[in-house]
mmCIF file of C-alpha atoms in Angstrom:
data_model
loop_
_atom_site.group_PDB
_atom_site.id
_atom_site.type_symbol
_atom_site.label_atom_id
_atom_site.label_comp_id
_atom_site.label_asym_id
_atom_site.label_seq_id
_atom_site.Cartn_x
_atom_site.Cartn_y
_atom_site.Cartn_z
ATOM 1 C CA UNK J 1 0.000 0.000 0.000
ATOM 2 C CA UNK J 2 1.564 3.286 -0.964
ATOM 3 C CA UNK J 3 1.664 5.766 1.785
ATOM 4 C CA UNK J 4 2.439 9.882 1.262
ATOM 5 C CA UNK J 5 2.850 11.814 4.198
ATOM 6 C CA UNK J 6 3.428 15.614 3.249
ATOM 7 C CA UNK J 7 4.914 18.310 5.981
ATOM 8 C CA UNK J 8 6.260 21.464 5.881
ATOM 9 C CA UNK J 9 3.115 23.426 5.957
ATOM 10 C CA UNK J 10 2.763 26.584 8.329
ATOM 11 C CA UNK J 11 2.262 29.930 8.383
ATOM 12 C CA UNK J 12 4.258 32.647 6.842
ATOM 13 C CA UNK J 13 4.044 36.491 5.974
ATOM 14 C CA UNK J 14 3.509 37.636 2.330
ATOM 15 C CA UNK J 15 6.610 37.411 0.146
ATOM 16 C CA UNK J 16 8.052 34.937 2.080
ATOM 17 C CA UNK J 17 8.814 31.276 1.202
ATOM 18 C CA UNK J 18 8.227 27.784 2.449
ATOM 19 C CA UNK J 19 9.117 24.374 1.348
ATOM 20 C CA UNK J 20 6.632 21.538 1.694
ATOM 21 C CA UNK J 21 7.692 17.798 1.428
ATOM 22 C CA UNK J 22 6.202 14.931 0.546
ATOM 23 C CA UNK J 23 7.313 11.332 1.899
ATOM 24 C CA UNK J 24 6.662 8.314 0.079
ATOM 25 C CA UNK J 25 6.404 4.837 1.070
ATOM 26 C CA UNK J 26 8.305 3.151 -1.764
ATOM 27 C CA UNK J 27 10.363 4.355 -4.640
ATOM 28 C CA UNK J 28 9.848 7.136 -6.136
ATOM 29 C CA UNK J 29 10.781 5.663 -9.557
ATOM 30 C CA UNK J 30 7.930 3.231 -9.159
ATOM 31 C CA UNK J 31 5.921 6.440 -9.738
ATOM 32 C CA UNK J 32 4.480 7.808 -13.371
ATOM 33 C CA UNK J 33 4.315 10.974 -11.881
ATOM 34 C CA UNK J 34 4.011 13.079 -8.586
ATOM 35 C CA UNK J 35 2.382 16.438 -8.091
ATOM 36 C CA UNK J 36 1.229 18.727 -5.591
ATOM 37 C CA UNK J 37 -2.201 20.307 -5.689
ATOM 38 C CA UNK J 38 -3.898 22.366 -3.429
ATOM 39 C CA UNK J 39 -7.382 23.721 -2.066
ATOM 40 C CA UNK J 40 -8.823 26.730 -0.593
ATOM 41 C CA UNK J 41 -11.638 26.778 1.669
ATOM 42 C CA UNK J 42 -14.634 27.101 -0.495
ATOM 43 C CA UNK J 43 -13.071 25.989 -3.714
ATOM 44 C CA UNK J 44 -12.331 23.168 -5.676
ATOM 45 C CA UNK J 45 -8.583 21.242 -5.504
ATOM 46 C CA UNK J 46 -6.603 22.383 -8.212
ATOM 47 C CA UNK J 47 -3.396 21.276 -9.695
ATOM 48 C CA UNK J 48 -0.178 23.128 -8.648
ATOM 49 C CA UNK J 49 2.628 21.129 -10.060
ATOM 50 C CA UNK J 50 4.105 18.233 -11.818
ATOM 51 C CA UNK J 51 6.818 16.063 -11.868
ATOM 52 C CA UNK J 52 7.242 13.126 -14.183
ATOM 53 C CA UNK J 53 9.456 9.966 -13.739
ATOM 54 C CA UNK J 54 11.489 11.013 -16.647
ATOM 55 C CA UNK J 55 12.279 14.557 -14.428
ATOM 56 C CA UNK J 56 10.022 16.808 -16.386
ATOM 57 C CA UNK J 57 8.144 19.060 -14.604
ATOM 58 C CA UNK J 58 4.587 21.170 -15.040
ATOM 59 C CA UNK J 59 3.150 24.281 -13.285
ATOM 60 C CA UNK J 60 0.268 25.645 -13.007
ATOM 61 C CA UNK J 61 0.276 29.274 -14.645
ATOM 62 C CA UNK J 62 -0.404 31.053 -11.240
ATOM 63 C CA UNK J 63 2.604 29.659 -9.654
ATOM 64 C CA UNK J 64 4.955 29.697 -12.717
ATOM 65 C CA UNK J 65 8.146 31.500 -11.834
ATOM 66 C CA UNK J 66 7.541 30.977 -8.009
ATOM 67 C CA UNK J 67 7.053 27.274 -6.900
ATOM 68 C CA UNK J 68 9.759 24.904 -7.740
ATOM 69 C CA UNK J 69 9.306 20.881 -7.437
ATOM 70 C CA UNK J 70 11.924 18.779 -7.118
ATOM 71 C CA UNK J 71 12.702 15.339 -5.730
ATOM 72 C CA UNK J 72 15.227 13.457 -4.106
ATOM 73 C CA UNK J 73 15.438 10.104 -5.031
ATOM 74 C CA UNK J 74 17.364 8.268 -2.347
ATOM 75 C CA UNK J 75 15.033 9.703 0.294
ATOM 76 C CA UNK J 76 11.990 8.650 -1.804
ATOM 77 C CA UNK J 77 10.638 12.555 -1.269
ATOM 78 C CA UNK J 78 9.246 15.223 -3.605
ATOM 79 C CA UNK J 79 9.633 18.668 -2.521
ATOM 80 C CA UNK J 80 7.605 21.775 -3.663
ATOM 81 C CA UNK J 81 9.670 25.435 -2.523
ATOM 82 C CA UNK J 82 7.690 27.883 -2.581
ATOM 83 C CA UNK J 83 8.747 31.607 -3.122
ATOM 84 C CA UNK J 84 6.855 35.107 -3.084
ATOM 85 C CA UNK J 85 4.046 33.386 -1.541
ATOM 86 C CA UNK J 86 1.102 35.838 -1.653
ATOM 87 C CA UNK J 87 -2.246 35.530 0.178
ATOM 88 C CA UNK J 88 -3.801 33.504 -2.580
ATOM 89 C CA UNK J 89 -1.759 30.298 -2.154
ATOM 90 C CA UNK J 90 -3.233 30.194 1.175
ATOM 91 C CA UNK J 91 -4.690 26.394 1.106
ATOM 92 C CA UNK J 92 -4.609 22.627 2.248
ATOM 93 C CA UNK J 93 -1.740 21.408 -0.018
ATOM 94 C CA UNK J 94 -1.964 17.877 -1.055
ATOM 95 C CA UNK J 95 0.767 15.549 -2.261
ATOM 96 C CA UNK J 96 -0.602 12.891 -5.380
ATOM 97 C CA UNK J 97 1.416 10.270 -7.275
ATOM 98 C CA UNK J 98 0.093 7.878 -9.972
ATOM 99 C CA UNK J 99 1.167 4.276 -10.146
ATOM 100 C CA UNK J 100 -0.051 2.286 -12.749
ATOM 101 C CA UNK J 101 -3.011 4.510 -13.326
ATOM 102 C CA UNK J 102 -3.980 4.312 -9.553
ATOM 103 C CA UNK J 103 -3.917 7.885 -8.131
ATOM 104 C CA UNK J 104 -2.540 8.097 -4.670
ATOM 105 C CA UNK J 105 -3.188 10.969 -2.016
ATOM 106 C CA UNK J 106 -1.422 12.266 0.902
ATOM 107 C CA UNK J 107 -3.620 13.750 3.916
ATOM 108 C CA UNK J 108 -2.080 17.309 3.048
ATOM 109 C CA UNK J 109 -0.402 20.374 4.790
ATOM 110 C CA UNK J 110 -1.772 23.778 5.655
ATOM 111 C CA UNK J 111 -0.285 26.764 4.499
ATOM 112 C CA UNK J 112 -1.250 30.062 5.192
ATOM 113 C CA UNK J 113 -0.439 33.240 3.889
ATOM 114 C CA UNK J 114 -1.010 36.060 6.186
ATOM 115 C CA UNK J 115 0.500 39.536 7.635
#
């Protein structure tokens, strides 16, 4: 059973940065892709970011520029640093990876954006 247990989460002041983790159970290779999505009270979960086994990566447009994944393969952990972070990325940030077209989710990590 594969197991993803993000941290990292907290609050911070505008403009500042944070970086979230996500710890897997297995391999990361074993993995088509990992991402980190998040969601706002009130809205629906949206995607954030990508990364794909072959070490490409995806962002969404509204963090393009400031949010960075990365991974680190002998610790079987994806990372997502966040920069600039403004009010708006205020959510519950969720860790996902896909396995043989079976979705996997983390319980997620609050982060909160606030002066």
């Amino acid at each position: 059973q594969v197991q993803l247990v993000e941290s990292g989460g907290g609050l911070v002041q505008p403009g500042g940065s944070l970086r979230l983790s996500c710890a897997a159970s297995g391999s990361i290779f074993s993995f088509n892709v990992m991402c980190w999505y998040r969601q706002a009270p009130g809205k629906q979960r949206e995607f954030v970011a990508a990364m794909y086994s072959g070490g490409s990566t995806n962002y969404a447009d509204s963090v393009k520029g400031r949010f960075t994944i990365s991974r680190d393969n002998a610790e079987n952990t994806v990372y997502l640093q966040m920069n600039s972070l403004k009010p708006e990325d205020t959510a519950v940030y969720y860790c996902n990876a896909v396995q043989n077209l079976r979705g996997y989710w983390g319980q997620g990590t609050q982060v909160t954006v606030s002066s």
